[in-house]
PDB file of N, CA, C and O in Angstrom:
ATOM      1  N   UNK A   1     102.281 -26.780  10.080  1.00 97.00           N
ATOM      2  CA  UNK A   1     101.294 -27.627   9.483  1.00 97.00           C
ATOM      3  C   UNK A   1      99.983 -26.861   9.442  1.00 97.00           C
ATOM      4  O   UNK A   1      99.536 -26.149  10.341  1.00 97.00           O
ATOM      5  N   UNK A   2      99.285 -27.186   7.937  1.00 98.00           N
ATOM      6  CA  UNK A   2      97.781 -26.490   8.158  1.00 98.00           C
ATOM      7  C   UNK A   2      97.145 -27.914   8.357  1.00 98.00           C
ATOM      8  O   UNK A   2      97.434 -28.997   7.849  1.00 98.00           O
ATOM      9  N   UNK A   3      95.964 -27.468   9.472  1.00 98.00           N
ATOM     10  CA  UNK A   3      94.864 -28.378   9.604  1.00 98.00           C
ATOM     11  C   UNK A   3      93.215 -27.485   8.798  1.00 98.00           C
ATOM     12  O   UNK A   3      92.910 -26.364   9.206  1.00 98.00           O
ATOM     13  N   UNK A   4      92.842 -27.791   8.318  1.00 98.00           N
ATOM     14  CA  UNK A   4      92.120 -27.781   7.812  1.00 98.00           C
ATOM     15  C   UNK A   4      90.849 -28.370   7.771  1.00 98.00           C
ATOM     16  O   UNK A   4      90.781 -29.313   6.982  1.00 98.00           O
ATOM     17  N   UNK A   5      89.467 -28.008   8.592  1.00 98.00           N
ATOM     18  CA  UNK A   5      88.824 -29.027   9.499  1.00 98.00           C
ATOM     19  C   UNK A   5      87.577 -28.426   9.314  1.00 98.00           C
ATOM     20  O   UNK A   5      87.776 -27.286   8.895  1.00 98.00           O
ATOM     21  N   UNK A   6      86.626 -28.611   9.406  1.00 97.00           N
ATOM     22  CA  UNK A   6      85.029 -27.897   9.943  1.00 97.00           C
ATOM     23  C   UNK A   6      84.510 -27.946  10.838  1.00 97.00           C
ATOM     24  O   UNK A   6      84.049 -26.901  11.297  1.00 97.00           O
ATOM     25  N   UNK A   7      84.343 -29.084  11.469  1.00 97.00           N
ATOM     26  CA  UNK A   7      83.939 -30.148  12.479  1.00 97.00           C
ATOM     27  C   UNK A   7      84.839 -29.364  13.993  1.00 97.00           C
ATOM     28  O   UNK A   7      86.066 -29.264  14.006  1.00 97.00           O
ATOM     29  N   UNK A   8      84.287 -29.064  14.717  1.00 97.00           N
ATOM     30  CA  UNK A   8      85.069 -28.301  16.139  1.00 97.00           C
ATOM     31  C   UNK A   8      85.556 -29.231  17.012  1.00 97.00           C
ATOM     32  O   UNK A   8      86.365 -29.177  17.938  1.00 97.00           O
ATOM     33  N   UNK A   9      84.678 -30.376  16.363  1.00 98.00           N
ATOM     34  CA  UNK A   9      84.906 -31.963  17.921  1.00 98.00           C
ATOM     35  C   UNK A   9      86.478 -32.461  17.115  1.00 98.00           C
ATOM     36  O   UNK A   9      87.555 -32.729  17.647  1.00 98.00           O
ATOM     37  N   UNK A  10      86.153 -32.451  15.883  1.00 98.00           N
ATOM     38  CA  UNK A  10      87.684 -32.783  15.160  1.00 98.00           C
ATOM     39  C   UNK A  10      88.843 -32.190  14.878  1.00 98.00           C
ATOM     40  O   UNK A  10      89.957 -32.650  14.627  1.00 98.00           O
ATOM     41  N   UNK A  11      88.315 -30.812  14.974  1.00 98.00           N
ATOM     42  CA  UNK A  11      89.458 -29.858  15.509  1.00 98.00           C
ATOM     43  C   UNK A  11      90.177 -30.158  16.590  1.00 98.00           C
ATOM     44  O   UNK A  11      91.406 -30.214  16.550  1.00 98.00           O
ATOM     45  N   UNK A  12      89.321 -30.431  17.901  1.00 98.00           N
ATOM     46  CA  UNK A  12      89.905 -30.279  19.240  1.00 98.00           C
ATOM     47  C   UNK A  12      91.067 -31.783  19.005  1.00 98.00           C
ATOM     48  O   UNK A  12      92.231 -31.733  19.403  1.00 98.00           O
ATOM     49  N   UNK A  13      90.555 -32.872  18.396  1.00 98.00           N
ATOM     50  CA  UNK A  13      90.837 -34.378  18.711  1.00 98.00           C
ATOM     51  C   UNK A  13      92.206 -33.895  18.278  1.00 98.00           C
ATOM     52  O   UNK A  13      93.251 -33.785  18.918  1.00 98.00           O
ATOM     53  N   UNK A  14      91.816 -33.557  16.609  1.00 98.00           N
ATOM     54  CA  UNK A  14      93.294 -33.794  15.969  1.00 98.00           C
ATOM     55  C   UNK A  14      94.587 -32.899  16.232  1.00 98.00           C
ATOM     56  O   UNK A  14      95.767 -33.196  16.047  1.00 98.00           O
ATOM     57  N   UNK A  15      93.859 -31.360  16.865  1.00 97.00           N
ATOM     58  CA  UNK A  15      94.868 -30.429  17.234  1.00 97.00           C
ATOM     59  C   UNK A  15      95.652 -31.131  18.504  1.00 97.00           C
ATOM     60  O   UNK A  15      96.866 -31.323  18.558  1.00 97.00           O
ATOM     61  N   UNK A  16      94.924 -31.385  19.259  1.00 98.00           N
ATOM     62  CA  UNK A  16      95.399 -32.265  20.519  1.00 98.00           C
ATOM     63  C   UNK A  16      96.663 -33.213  20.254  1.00 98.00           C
ATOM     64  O   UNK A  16      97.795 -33.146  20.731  1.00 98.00           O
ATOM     65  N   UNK A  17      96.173 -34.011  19.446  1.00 98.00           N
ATOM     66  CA  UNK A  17      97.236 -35.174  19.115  1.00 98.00           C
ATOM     67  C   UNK A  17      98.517 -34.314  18.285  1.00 98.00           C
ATOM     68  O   UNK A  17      99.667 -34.717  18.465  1.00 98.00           O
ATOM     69  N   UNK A  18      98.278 -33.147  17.396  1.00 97.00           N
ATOM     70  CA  UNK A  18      99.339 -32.643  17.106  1.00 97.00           C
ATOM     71  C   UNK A  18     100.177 -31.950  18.253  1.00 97.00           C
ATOM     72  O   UNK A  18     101.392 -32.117  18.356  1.00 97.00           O
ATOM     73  N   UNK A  19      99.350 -31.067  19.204  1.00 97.00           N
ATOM     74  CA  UNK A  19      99.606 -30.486  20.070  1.00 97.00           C
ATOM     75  C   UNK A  19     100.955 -31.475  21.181  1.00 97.00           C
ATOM     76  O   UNK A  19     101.975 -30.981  21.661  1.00 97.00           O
ATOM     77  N   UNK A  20     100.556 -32.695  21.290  1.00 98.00           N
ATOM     78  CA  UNK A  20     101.370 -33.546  21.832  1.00 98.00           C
ATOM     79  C   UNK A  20     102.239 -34.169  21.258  1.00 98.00           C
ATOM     80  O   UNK A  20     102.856 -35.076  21.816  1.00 98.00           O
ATOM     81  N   UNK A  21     102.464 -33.778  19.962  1.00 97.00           N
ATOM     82  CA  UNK A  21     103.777 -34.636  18.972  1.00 97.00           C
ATOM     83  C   UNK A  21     104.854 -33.371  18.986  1.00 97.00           C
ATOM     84  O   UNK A  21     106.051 -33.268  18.714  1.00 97.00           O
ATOM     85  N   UNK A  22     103.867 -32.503  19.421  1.00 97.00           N
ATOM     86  CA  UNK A  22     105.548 -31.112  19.535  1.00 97.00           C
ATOM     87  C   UNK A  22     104.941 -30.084  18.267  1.00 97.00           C
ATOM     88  O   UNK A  22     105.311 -28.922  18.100  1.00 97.00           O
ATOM     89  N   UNK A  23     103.836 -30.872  17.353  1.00 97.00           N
ATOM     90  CA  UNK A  23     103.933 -30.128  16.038  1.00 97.00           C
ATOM     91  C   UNK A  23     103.336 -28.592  16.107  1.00 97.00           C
ATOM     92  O   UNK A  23     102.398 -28.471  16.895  1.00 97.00           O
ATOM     93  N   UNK A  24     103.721 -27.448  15.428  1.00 97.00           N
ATOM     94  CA  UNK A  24     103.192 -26.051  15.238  1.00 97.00           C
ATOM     95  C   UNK A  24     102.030 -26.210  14.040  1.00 97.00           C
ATOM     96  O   UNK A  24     102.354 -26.781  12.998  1.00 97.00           O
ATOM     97  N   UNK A  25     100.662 -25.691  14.209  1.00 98.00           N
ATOM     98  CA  UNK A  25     100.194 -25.931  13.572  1.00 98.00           C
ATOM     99  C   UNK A  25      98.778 -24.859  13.380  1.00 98.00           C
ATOM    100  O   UNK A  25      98.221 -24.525  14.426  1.00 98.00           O
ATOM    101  N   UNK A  26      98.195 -24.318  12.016  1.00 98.00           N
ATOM    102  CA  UNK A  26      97.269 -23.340  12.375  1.00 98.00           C
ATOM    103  C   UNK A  26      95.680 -24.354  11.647  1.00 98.00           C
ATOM    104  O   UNK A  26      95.558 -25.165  10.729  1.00 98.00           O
ATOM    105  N   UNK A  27      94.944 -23.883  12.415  1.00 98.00           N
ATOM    106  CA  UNK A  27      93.256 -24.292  11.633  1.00 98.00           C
ATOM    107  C   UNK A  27      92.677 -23.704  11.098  1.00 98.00           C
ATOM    108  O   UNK A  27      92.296 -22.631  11.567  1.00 98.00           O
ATOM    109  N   UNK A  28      92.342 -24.095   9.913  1.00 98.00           N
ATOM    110  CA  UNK A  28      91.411 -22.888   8.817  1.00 98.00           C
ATOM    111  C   UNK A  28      89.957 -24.081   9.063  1.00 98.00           C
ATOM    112  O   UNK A  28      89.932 -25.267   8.735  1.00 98.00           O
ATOM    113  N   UNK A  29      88.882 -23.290   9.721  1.00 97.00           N
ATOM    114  CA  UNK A  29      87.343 -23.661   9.763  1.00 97.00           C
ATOM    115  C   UNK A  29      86.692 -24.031   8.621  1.00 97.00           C
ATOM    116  O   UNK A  29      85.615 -24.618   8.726  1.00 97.00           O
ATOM    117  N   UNK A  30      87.275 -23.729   7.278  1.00 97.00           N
ATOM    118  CA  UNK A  30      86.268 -24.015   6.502  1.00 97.00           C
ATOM    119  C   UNK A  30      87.511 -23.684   4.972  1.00 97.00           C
ATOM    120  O   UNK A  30      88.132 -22.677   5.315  1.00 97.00           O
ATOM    121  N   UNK A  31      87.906 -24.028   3.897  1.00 97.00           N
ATOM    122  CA  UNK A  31      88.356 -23.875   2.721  1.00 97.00           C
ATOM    123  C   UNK A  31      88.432 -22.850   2.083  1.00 97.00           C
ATOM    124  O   UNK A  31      89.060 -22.887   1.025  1.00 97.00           O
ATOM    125  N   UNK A  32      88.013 -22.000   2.384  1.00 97.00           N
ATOM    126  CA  UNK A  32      88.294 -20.525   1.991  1.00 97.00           C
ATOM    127  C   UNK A  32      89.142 -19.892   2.600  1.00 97.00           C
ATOM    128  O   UNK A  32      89.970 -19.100   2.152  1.00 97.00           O
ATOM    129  N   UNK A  33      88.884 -20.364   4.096  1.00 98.00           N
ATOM    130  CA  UNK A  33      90.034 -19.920   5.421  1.00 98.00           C
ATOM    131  C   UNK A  33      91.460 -20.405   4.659  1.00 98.00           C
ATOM    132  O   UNK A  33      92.408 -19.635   4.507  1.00 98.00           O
ATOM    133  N   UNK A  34      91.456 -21.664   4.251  1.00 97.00           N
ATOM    134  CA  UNK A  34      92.550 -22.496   4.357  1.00 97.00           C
ATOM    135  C   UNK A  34      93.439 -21.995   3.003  1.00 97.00           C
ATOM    136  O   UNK A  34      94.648 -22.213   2.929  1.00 97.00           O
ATOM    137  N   UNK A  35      92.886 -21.484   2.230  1.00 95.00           N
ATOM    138  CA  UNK A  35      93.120 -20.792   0.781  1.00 95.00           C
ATOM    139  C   UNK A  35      93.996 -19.230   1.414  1.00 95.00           C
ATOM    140  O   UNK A  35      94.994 -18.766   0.864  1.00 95.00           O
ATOM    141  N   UNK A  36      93.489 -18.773   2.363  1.00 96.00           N
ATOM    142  CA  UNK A  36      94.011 -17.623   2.795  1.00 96.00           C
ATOM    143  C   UNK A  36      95.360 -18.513   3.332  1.00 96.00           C
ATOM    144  O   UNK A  36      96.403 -18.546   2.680  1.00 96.00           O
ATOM    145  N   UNK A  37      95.185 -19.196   4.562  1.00 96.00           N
ATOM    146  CA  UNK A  37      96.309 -19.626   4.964  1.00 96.00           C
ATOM    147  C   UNK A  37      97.315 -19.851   3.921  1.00 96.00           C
ATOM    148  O   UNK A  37      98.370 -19.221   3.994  1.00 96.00           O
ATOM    149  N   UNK A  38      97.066 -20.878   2.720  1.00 94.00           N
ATOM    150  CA  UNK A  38      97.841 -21.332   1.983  1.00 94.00           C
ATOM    151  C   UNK A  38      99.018 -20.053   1.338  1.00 94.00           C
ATOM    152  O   UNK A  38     100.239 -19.971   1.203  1.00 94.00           O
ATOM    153  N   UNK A  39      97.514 -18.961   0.993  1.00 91.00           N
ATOM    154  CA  UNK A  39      98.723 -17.968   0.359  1.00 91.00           C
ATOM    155  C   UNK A  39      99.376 -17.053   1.223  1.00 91.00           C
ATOM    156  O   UNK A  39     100.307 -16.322   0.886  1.00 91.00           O
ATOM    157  N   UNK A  40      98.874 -17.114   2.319  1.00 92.00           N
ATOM    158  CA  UNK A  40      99.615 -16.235   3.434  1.00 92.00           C
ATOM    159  C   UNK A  40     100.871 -16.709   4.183  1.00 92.00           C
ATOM    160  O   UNK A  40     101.764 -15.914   4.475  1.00 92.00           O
ATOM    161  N   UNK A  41     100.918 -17.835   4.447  1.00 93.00           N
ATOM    162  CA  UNK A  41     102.238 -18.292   5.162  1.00 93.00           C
ATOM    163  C   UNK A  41     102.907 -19.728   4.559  1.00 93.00           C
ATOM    164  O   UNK A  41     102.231 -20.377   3.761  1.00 93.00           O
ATOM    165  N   UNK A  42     104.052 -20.138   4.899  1.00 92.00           N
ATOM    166  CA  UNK A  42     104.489 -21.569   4.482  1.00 92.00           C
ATOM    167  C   UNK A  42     104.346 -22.781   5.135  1.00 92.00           C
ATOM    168  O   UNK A  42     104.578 -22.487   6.308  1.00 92.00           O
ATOM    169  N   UNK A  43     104.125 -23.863   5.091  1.00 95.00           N
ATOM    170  CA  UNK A  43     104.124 -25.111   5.789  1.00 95.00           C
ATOM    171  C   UNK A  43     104.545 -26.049   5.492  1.00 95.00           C
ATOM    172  O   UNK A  43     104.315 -26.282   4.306  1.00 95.00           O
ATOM    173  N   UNK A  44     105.168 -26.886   6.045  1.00 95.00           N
ATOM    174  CA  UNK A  44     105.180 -28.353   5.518  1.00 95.00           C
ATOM    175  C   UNK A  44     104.465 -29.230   5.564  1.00 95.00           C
ATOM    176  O   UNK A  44     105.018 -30.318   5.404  1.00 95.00           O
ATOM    177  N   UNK A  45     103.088 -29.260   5.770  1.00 96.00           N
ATOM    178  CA  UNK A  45     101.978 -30.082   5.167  1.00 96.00           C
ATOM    179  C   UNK A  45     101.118 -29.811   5.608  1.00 96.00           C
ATOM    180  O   UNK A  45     101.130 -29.033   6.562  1.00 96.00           O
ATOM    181  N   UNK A  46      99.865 -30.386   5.060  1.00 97.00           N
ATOM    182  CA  UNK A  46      98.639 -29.868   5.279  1.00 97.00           C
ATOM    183  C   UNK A  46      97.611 -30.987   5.356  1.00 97.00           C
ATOM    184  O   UNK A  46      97.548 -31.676   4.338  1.00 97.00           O
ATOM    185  N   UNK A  47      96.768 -31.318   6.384  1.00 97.00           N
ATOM    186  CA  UNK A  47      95.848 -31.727   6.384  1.00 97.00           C
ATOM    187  C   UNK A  47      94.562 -31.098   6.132  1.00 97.00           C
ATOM    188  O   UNK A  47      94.004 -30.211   6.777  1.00 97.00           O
ATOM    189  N   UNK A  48      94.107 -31.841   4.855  1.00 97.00           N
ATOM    190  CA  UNK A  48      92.772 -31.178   4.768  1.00 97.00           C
ATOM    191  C   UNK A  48      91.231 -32.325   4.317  1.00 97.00           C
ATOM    192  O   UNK A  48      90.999 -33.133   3.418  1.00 97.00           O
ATOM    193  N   UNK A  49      90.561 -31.861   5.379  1.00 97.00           N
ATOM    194  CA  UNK A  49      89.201 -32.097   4.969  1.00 97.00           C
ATOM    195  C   UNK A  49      88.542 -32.085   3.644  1.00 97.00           C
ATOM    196  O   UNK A  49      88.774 -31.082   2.969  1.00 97.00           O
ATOM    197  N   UNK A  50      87.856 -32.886   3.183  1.00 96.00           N
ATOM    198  CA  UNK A  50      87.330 -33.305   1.696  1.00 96.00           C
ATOM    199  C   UNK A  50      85.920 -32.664   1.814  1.00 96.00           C
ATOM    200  O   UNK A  50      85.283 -32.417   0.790  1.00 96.00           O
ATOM    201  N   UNK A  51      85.435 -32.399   3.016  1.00 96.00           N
ATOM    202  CA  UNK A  51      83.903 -32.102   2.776  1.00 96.00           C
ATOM    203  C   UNK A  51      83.754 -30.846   3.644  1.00 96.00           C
ATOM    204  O   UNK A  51      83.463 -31.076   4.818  1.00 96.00           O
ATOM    205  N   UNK A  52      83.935 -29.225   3.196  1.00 95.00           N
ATOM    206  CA  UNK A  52      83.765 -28.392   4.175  1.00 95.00           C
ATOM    207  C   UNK A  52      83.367 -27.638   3.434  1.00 95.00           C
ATOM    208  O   UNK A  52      83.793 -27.830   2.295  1.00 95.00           O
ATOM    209  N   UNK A  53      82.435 -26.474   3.589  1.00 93.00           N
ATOM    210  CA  UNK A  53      81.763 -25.567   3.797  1.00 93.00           C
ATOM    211  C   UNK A  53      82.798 -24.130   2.842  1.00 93.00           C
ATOM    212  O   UNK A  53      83.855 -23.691   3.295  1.00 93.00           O
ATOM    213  N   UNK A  54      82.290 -23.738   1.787  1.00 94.00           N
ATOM    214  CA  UNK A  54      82.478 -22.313   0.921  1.00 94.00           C
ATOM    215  C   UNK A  54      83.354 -23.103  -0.570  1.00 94.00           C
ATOM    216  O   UNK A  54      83.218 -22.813  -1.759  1.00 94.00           O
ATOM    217  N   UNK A  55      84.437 -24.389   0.211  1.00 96.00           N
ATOM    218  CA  UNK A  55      85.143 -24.490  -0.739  1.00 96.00           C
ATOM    219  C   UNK A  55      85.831 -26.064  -0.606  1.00 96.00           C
ATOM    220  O   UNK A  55      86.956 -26.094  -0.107  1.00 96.00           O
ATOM    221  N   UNK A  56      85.391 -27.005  -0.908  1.00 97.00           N
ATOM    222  CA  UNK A  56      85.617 -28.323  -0.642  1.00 97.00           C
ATOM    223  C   UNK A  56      86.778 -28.168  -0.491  1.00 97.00           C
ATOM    224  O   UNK A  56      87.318 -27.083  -0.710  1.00 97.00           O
ATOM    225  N   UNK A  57      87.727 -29.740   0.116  1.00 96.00           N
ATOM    226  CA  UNK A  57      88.616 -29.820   0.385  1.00 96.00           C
ATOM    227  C   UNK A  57      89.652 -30.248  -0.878  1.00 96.00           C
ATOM    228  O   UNK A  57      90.874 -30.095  -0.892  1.00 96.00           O
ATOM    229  N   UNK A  58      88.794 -30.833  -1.944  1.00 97.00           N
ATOM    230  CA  UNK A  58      89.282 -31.030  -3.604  1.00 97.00           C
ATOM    231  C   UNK A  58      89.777 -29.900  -4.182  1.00 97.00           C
ATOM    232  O   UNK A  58      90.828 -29.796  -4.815  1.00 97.00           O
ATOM    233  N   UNK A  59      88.805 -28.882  -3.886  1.00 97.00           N
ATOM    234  CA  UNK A  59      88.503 -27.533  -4.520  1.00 97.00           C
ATOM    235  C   UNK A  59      90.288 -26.632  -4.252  1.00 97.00           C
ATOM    236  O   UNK A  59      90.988 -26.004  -5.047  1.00 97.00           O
ATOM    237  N   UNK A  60      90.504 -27.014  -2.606  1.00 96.00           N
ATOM    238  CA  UNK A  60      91.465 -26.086  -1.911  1.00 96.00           C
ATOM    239  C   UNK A  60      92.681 -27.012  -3.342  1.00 96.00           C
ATOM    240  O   UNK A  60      93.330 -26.503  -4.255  1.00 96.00           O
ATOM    241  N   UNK A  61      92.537 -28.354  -2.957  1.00 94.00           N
ATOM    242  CA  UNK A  61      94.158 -28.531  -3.584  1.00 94.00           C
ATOM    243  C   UNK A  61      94.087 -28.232  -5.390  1.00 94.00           C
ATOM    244  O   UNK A  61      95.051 -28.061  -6.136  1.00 94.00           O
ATOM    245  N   UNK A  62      93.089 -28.238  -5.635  1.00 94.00           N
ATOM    246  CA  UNK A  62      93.048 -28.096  -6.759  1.00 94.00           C
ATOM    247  C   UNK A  62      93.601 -26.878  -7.211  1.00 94.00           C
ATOM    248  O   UNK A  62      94.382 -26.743  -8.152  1.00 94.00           O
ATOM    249  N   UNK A  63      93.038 -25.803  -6.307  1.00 93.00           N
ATOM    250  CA  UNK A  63      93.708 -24.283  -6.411  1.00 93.00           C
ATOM    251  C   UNK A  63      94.990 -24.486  -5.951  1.00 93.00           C
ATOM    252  O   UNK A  63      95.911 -24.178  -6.707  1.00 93.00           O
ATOM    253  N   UNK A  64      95.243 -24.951  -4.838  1.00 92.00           N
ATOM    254  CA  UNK A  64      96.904 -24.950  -4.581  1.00 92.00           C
ATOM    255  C   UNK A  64      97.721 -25.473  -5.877  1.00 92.00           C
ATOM    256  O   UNK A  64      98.556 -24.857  -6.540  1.00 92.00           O
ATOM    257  N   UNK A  65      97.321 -26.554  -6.013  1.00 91.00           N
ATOM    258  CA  UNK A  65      98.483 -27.243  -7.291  1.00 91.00           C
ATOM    259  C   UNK A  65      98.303 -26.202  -8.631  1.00 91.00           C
ATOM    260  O   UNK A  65      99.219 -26.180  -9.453  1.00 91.00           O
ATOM    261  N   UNK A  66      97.486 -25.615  -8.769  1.00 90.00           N
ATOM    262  CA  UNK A  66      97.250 -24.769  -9.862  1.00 90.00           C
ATOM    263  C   UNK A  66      97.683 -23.043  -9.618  1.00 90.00           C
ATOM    264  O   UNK A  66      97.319 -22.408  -8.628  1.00 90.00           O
ATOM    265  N   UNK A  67      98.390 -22.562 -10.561  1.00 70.00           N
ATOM    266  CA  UNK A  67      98.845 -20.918 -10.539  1.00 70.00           C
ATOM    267  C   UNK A  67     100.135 -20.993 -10.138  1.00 70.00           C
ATOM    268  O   UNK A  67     100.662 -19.887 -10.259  1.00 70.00           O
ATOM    269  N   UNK A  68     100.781 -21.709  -9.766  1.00 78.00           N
ATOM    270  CA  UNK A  68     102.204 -21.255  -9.593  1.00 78.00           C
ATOM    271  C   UNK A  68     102.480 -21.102  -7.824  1.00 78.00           C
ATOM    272  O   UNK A  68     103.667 -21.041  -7.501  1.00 78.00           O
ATOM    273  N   UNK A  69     101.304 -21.031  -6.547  1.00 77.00           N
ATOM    274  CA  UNK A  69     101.517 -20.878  -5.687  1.00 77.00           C
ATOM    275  C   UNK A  69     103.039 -21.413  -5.169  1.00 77.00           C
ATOM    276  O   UNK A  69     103.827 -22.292  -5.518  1.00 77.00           O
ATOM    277  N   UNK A  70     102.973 -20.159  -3.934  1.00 83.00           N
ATOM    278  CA  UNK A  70     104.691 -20.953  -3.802  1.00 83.00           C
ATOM    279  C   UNK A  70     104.323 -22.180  -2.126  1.00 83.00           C
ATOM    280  O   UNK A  70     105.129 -22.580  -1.286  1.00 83.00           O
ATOM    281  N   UNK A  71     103.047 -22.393  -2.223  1.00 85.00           N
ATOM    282  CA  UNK A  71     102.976 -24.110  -1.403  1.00 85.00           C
ATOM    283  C   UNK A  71     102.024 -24.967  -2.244  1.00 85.00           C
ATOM    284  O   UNK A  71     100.964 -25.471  -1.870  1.00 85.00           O
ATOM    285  N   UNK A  72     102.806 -25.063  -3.876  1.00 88.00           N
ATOM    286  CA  UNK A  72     101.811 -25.956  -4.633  1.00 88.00           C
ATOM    287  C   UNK A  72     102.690 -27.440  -4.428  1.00 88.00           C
ATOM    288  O   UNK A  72     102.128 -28.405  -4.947  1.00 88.00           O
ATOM    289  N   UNK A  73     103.686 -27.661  -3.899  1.00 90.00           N
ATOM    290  CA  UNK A  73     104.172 -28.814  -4.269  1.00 90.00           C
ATOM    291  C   UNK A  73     103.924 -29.048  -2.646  1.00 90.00           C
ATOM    292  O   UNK A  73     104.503 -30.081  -2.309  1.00 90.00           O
ATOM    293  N   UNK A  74     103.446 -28.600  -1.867  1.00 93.00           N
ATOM    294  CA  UNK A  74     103.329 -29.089  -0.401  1.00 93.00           C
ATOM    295  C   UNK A  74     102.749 -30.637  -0.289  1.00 93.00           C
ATOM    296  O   UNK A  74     102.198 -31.129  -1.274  1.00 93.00           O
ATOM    297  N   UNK A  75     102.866 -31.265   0.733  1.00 96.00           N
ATOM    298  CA  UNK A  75     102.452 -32.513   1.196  1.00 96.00           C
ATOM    299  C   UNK A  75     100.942 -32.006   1.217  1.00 96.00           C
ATOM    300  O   UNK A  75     100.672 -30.819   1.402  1.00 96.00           O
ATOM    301  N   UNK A  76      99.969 -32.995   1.012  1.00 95.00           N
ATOM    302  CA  UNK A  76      98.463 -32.894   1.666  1.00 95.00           C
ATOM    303  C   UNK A  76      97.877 -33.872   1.603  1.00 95.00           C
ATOM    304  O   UNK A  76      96.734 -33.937   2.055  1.00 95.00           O
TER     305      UNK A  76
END
């Protein structure tokens, strides 16, 4: 799972609660991060933030669903 977050207090909350469901999961700080993640590895879903810093969270899926990426049909 990508988390996708800005906020460090909401990082900790939500990694936590994943952390305790068993789930594997990486954090991109800010939408540009998460753009790297996207094209760098695979996931089965992604939580992402709507309001972050270089590259909104609209911005990320907008690029994901667009070009052919191979995690454009991912959950988010």
């Amino acid at each position: 799972m990508l988390l996708a977050e800005d906020n460090a207090t909401n990082q900790a909350i939500i990694g936590g609660m994943l952390a305790r469901m068993g789930a594997e999961f990486a954090v991109a700080a800010d939408g540009v991060e998460a753009m790297r993640w996207l094209d760098w590895d695979n996931f089965d879903l992604a939580l992402i933030d709507i309001e972050m810093p270089r590259l909104s969270g609209l911005e990320v899926i907008r690029n994901l669903r667009a070009g052919g990426r191979h995690n454009a049909r991912l959950p988010v």
